[in-house]
XYZ file of C-alpha atoms in Angstrom:
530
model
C 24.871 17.267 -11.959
C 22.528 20.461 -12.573
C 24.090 23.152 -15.404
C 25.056 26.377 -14.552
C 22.575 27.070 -16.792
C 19.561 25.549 -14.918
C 20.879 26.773 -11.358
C 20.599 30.098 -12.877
C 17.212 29.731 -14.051
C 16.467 28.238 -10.571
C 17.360 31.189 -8.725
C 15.140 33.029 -10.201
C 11.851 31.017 -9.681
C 12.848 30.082 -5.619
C 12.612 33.793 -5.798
C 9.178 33.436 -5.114
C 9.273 31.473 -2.064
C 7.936 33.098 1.463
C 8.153 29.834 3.769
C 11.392 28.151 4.089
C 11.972 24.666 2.790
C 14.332 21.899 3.698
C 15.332 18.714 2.295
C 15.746 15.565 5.200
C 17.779 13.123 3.926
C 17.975 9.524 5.331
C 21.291 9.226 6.406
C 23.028 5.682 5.694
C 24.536 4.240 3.149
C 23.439 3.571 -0.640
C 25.265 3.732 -4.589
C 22.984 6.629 -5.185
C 23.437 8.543 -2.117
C 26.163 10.685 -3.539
C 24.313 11.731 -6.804
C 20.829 12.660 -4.291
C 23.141 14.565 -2.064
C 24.645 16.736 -4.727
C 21.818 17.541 -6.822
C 20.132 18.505 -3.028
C 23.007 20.666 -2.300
C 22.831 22.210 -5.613
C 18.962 23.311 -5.206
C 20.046 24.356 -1.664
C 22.315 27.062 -3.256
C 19.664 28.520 -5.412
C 17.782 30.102 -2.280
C 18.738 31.202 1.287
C 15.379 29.713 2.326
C 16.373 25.743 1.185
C 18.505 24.001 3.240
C 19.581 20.212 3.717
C 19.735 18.048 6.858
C 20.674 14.405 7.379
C 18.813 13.193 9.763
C 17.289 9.131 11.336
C 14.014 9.756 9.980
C 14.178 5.848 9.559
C 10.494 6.079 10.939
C 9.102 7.547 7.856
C 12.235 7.619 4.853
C 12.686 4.575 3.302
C 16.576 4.403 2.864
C 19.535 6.755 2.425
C 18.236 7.352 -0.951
C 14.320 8.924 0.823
C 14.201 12.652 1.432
C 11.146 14.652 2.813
C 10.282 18.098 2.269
C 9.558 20.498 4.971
C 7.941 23.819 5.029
C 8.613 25.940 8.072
C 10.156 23.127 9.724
C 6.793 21.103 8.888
C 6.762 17.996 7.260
C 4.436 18.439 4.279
C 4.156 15.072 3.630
C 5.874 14.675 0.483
C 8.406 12.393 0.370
C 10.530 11.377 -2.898
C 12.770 7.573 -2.545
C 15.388 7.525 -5.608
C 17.226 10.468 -7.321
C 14.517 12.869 -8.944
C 16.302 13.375 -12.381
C 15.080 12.896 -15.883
C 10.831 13.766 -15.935
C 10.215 13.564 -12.090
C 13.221 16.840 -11.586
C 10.031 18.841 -12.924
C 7.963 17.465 -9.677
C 11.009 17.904 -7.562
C 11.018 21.587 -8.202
C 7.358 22.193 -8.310
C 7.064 20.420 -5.057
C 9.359 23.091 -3.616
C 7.689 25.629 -5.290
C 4.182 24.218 -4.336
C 5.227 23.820 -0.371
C 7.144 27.177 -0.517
C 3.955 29.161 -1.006
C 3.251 29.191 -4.887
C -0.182 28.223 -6.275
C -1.252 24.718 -6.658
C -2.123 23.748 -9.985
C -5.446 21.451 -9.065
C -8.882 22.902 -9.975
C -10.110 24.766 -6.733
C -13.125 22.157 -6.837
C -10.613 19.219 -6.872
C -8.793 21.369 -4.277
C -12.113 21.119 -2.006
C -12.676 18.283 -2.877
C -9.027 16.745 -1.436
C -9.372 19.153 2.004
C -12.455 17.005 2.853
C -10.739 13.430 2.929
C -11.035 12.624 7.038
C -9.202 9.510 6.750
C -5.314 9.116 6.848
C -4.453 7.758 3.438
C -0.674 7.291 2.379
C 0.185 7.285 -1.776
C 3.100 5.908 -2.579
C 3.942 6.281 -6.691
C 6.106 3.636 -8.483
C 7.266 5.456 -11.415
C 10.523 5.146 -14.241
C 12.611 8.498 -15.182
C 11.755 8.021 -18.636
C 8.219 7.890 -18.206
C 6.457 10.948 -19.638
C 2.990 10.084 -17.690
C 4.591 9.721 -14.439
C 4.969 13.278 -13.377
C 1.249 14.400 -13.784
C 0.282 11.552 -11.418
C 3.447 12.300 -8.578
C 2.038 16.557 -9.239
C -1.232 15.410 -8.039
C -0.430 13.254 -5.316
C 2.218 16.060 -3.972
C -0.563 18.676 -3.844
C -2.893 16.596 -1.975
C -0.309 15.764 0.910
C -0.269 19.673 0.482
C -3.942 20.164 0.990
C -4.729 17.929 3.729
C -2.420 17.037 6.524
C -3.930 13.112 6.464
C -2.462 12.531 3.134
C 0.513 11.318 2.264
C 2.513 10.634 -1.190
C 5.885 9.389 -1.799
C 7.370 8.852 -5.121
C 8.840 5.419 -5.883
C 12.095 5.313 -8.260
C 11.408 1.588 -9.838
C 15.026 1.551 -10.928
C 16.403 2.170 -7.599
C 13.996 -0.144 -5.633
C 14.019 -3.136 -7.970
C 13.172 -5.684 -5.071
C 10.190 -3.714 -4.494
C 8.904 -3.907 -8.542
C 9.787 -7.665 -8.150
C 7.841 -8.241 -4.506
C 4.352 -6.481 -5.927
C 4.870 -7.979 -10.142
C 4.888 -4.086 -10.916
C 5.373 -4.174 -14.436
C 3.876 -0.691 -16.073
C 3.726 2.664 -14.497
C 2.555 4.959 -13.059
C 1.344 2.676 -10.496
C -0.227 3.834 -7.468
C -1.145 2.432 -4.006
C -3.412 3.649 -1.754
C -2.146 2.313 2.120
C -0.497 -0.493 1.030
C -3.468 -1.946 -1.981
C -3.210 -1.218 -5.551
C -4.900 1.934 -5.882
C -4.612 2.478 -9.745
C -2.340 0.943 -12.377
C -1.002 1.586 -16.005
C -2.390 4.537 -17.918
C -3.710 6.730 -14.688
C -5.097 9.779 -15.379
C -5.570 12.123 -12.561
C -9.336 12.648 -12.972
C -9.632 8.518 -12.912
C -7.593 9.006 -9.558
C -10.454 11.590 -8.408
C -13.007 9.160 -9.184
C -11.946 6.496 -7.492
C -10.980 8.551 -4.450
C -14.728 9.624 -4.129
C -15.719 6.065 -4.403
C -13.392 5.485 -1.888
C -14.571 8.975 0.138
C -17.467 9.781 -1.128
C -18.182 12.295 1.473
C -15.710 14.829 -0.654
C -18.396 14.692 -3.424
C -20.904 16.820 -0.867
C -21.237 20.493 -2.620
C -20.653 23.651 -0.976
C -23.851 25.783 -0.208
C -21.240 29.107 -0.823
C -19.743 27.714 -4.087
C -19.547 30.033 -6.674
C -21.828 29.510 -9.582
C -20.028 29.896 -13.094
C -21.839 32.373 -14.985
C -23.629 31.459 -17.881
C -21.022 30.991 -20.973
C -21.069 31.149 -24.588
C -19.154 28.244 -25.596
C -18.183 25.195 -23.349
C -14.902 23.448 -25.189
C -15.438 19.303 -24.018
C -11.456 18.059 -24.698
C -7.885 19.542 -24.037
C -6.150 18.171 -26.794
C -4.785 20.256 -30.173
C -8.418 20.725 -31.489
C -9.717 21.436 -28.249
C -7.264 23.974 -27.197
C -7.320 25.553 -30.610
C -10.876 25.644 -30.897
C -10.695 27.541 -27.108
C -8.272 30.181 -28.034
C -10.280 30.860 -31.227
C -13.567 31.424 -29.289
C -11.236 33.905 -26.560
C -10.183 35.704 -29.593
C -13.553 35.835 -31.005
C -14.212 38.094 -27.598
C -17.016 35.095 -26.320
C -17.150 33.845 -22.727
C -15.361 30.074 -22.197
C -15.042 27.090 -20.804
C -12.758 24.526 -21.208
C -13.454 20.911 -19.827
C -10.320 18.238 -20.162
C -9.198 15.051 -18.538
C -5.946 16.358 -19.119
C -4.452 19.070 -21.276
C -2.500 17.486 -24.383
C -4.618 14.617 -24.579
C -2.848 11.854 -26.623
C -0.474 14.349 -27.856
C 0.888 14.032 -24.335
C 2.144 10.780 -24.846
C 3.746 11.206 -27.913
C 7.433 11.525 -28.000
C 8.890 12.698 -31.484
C 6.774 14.482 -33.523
C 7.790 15.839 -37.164
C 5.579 16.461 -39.097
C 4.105 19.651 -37.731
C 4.164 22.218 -40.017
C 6.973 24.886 -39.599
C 8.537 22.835 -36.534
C 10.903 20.632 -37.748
C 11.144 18.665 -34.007
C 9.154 18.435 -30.705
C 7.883 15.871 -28.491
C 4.411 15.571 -27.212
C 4.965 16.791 -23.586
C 7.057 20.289 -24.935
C 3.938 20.657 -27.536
C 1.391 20.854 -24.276
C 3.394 23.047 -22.730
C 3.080 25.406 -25.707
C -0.301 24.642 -26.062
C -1.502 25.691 -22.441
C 0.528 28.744 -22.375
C -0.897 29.987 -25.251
C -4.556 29.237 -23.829
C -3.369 30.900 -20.367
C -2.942 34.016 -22.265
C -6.625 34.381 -22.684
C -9.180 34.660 -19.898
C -10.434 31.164 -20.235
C -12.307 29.276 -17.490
C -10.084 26.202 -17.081
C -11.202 22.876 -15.496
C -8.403 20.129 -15.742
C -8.765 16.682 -14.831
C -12.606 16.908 -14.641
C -15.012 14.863 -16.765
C -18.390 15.781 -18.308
C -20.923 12.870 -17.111
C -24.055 14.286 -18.095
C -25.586 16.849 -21.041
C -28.710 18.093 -21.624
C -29.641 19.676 -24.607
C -31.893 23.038 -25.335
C -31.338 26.344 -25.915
C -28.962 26.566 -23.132
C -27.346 23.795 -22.675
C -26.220 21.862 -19.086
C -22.854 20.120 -18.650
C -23.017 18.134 -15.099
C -19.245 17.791 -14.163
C -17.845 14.956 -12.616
C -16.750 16.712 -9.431
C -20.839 18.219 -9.289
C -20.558 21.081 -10.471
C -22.472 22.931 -13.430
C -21.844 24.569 -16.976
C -24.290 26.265 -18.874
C -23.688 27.006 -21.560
C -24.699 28.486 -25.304
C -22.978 26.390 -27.478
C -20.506 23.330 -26.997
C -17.782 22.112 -29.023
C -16.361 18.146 -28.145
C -13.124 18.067 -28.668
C -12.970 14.740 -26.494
C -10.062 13.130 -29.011
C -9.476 9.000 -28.728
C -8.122 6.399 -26.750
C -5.412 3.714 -27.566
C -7.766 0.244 -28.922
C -7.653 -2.754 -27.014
C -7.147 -6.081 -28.925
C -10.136 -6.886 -26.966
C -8.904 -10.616 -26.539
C -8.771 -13.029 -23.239
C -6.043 -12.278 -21.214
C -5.837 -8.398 -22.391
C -7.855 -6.671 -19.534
C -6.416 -8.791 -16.922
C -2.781 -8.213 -17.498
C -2.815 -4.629 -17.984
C 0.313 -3.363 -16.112
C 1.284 -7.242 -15.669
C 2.718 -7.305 -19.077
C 0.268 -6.047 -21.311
C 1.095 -2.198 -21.935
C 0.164 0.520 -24.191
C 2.951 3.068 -24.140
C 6.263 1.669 -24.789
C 7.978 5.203 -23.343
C 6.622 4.417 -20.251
C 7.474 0.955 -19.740
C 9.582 0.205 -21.748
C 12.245 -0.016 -19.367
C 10.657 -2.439 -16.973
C 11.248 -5.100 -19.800
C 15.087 -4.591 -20.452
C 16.462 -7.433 -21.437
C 13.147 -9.561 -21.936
C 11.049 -10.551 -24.971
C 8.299 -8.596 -25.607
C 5.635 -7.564 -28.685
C 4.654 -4.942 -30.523
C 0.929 -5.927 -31.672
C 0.131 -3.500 -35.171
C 2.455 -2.375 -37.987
C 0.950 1.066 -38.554
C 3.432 4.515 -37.974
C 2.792 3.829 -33.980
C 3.789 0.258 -33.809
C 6.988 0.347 -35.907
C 7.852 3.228 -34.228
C 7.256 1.563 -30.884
C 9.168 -1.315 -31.802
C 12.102 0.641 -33.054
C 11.802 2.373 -29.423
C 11.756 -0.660 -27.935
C 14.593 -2.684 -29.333
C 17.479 -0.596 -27.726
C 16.201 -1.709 -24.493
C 14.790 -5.062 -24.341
C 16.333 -8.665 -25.892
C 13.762 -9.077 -28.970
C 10.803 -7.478 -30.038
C 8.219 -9.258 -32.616
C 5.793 -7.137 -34.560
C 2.392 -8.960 -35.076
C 0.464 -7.445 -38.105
C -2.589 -8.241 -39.122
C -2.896 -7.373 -42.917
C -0.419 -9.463 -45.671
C 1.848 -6.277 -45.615
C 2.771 -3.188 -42.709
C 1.138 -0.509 -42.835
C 3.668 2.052 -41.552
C 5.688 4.772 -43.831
C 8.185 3.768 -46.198
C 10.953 5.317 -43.970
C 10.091 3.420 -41.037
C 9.556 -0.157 -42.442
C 13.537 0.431 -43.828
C 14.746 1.682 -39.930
C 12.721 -2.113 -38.919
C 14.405 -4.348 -41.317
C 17.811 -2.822 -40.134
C 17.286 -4.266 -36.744
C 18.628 -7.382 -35.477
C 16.416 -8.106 -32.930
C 13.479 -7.034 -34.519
C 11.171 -9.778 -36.328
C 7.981 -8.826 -38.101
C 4.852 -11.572 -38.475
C 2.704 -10.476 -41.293
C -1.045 -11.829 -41.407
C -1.658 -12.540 -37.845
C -4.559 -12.592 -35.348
C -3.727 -12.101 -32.084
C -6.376 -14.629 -30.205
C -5.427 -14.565 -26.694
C -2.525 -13.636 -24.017
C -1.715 -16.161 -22.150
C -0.361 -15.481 -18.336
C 0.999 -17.560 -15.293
C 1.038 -16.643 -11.520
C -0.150 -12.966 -12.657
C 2.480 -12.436 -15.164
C 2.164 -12.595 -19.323
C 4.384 -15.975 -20.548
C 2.894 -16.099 -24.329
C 0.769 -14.379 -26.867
C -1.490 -17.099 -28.828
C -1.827 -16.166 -32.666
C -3.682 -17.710 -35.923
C -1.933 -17.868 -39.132
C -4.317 -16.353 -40.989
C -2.626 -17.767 -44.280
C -2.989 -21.030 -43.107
C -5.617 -21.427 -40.020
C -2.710 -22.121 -38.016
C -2.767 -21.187 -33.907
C 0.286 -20.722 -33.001
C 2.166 -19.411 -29.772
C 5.342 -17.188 -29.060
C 6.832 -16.995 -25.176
C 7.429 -13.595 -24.424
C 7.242 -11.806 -21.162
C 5.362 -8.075 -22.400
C 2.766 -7.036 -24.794
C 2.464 -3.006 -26.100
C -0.620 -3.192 -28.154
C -0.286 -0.194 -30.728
C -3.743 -1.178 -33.456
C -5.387 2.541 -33.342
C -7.501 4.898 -31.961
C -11.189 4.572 -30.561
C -13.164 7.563 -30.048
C -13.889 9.011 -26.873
C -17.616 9.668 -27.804
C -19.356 7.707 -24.471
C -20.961 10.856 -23.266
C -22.498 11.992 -26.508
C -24.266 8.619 -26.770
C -27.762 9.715 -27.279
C -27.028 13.716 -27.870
C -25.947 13.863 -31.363
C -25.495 11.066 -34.093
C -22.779 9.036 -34.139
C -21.578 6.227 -36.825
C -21.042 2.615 -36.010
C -17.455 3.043 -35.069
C -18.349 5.957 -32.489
C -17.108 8.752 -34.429
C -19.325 11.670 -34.150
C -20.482 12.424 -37.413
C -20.319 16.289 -38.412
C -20.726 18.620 -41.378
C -17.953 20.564 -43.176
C -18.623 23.219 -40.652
C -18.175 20.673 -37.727
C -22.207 21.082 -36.764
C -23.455 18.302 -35.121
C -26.938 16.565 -36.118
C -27.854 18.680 -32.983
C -28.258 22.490 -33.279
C -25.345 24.649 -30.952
C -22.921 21.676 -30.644
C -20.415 21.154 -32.369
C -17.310 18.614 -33.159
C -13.242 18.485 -34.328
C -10.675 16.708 -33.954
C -10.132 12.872 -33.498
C -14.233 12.027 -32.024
C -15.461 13.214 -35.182
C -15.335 11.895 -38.673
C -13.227 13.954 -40.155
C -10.162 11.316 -41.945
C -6.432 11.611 -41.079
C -5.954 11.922 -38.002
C -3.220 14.502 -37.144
C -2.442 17.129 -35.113
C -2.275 19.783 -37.660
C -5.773 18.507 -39.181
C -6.797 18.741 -35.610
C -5.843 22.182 -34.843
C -7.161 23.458 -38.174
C -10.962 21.758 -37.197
C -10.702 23.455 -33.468
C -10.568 26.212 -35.572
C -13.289 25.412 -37.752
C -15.546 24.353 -35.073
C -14.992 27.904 -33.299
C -16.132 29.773 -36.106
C -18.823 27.693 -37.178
C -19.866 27.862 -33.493
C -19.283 31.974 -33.663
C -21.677 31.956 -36.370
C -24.464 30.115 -34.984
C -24.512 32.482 -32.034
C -24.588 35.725 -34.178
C -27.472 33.932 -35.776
C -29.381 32.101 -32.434
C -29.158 35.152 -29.897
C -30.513 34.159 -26.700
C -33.308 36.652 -25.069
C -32.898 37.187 -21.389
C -36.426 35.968 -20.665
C -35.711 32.433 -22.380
C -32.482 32.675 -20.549
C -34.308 32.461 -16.798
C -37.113 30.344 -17.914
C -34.377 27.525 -18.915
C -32.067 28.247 -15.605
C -35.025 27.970 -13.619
């Protein structure tokens, strides 16, 4: 199952483990057994200190196809049910990794914040091997079973357990539950999982008297995406002191899966990009706060970033580099079905729909290219567009028409989705030719119409247009001295990634110059912290 290749590059990162780990199987019997018990072996053989039991562990392992990880003959409370292949192998390994001694990923204040959680809670992730967003969520959950001994997370294999998906109408991942009750559905993003587990504890939120305060910094990046990344490692290099604030690294580039037209590399997807992107930023010292929001800013000389896990930036200059999120059709029936048939990333759940009818609502790059996606897996896809004619390139709208199960519906308005007994049945459209309302049965709905800024927290800090966009200079100033914009918030046309990256840039420099110009006295400096 694993290349010679990959064992080999195996051996040398279990190098690094100093507590010994071992994989309890269920025993019993199960289709997939065989293929779990081989690629368990083969990890055993990359370390003297990983070994493999069967064991009745029918207690707490699901069936023959559940394994738990143990750390000095410990359960760590990580359990995985289905074969880890395809984009959960990369949790697999880090979970060893992670329980064998190496260094969690979390932010230590989200790591603080998990240790204080008193009550026993128990995760359990559904997820699909070909979704790309599934592994940040299963990461998470795996380091907080390794943080507090009353947590517990177990990845869920949808395609192994399909009675499961049926018995709780799971129909986009990730999906998590917390003890048994929907926890969080659809697009999760790990610092939406941190909110809602303070809601749900809010006794984590308390702050540490002995925290350490960050010191004060010269630029505070808002946005881990290409411009905001780019605009980080340009400040680094520029020798200033910095911060870097994201919900996630990669933003929407994350959930992209072929990208082409990035100058000088002819192929990558979204996920191998981010990679790239934070190990070029990790080669600068960079302060680095992942999966944290900004809630609050106050504006002045030095400026104040509240945090969403409490703590504190001040800072000299900030650049937002907070990107945009998919649009919503904004139409009855939309909200309320979201990860009950109504999706926004066809990668991700796709497969829950094979062999069903589904739409693709927009004919733009992103929609055609969803539906094209889409058609090798489910029975018929229907793109709805809006305008007379699709909007998508050239080379796209040909790969469409080739399709046999593809049918486009020019001049549409989507006015409602309609659902039964918690599931999507129909999408209700006007005929905008005619005045028409028509309906089509289908059983999913990816919406792909665009991008809406993720502005919120700059409401009422610098000027924004009608559409949210924040509106910036050719220097990517702000209408508010020391802050400044890139990327996808601002107004800056086309968005790409390579426009993005080149306005990070910008933004850093601009933001360079205005401190040459606005030094800061150490006088003003207390009066403000004070």
């Amino acid at each position: 199952m694993l290349t010679q290749d990959i064992l080999n590059a195996l051996k040398g990162y279990m190098k690094d483990l100093s507590k010994d780990i071992t994989f309890v199987l269920q025993t019993g019997e199960h289709e997939k057994r065989a293929e779990l018990k081989e690629m368990l072996s083969q990890l055993a053989s990359t370390s003297n200190k990983i070994t493999l039991v069967e064991s009745d562990r029918s207690d707490t392992l699901r069936s023959p196809v559940s394994f738990l990880v143990q750390a000095n003959g410990e359960d760590t409370g990580i359990t995985f049910s289905g074969v880890p292949g395809g984009h959960e192998f990369n949790s697999l390994i880090l979970a060893v990794l992670q329980a064998g001694g190496s260094q969690l990923k979390l932010d230590e204040s989200i790591q603080n914040m998990v240790k204080k959680v008193k009550d026993k809670l128990k995760f359990q992730v559904y997820v699909s091997l070909s979704c790309h967003a599934c592994p940040d969520v299963v990461q998470a959950m795996n380091q907080f079973a390794l943080l507090n001994p009353n947590i517990e997370a177990e990845m869920i294999d949808g395609g192994v357990y399909p009675e499961l998906i049926e018995e709780n109408n799971i129909q986009g991942v990730p999906t998590v539950y917390m003890n048994g009750e929907v926890f969080a559905s659809g697009k999760v993003e790990i610092a939406g999982i941190i909110e809602k587990l303070s809601a749900a504890q809010p006794e984590i939120l308390e702050q540490d008297s002995n925290a350490e305060e960050i010191p004060l910094q010269d630029v505070a990046v808002i946005g881990g995406g290409p411009a905001g990344i780019s605009a980080a490692i340009y400040s680094a290099r520029k020798g200033l002191a910095v911060t870097i604030i994201a919900d996630r690294f990669g933003g929407q580039v994350k959930d992209t899966m072929g990208i082409e037209n990035l100058i000088s590399v002819k192929y990558t997807t979204g996920p191998e990009l981010t990679g790239s992107l934070v190990e070029h930023l990790d080669e600068h010292e960079i302060i680095k706060k992942e999966h944290i929001r900004v809630d609050k800013i106050e504006n002045g000389t030095i400026k104040t970033l509240t945090l969403s896990n409490g703590e504190v930036v001040r800072t000299r200059s900030i650049i937002v580099a907070t990107g945009a999120n998919w649009r919503e059709l904004g139409v009855p029936g939309e909200k309320e079905n979201i990860g009950n048939g109504v999706a926004y990333c066809p990668h991700c759940d796709g497969p829950f729909y094979k062999g069903k009818d589904v739409a693709v609502i927009g004919g733009g790059n992103s929609g055609v290219e969803a539906a094209l996606d889409l058609a090798g897996i489910v029975k018929s896809v229907t793109v709805y567009e809006f305008l007379p004619e699709l909007k998508a390139d050239q080379v796209l709208v040909e790969q469409l028409y080739k399709r046999d199960n593809i049918t486009v519906v020019k001049n549409a308005a989507t006015k409602q989705v309609i659902a039964e007994n918690g599931k999507v049945t129909a999408i209700e459209y006007i005929d905008r030719a005619t005045e028409e309302v028509k309906q089509q049965p289908l059983q999913g709905i990816f919406v792909q119409i665009g991008l809406v800024p993720n502005s919120k927290v700059m409401q009422g800090v610098v000027d924004l247009t009608k559409y949210g966009e924040i509106i910036i200079n050719e220097k990517g100033a702000t209408s508010e001295s020391g802050i400044f914009a890139c990327g996808d918030v601002t107004t800056v046309p086309y968005k790409q990634i390579v426009v993005a990256m080149g306005e990070g840039a910008k933004a850093s420099l601009a933001a360079f110059d205005y401190l040459l110009m606005n030094p800061v006295s150490e006088q003003a400096e207390k009066e403000q912290a004070a």
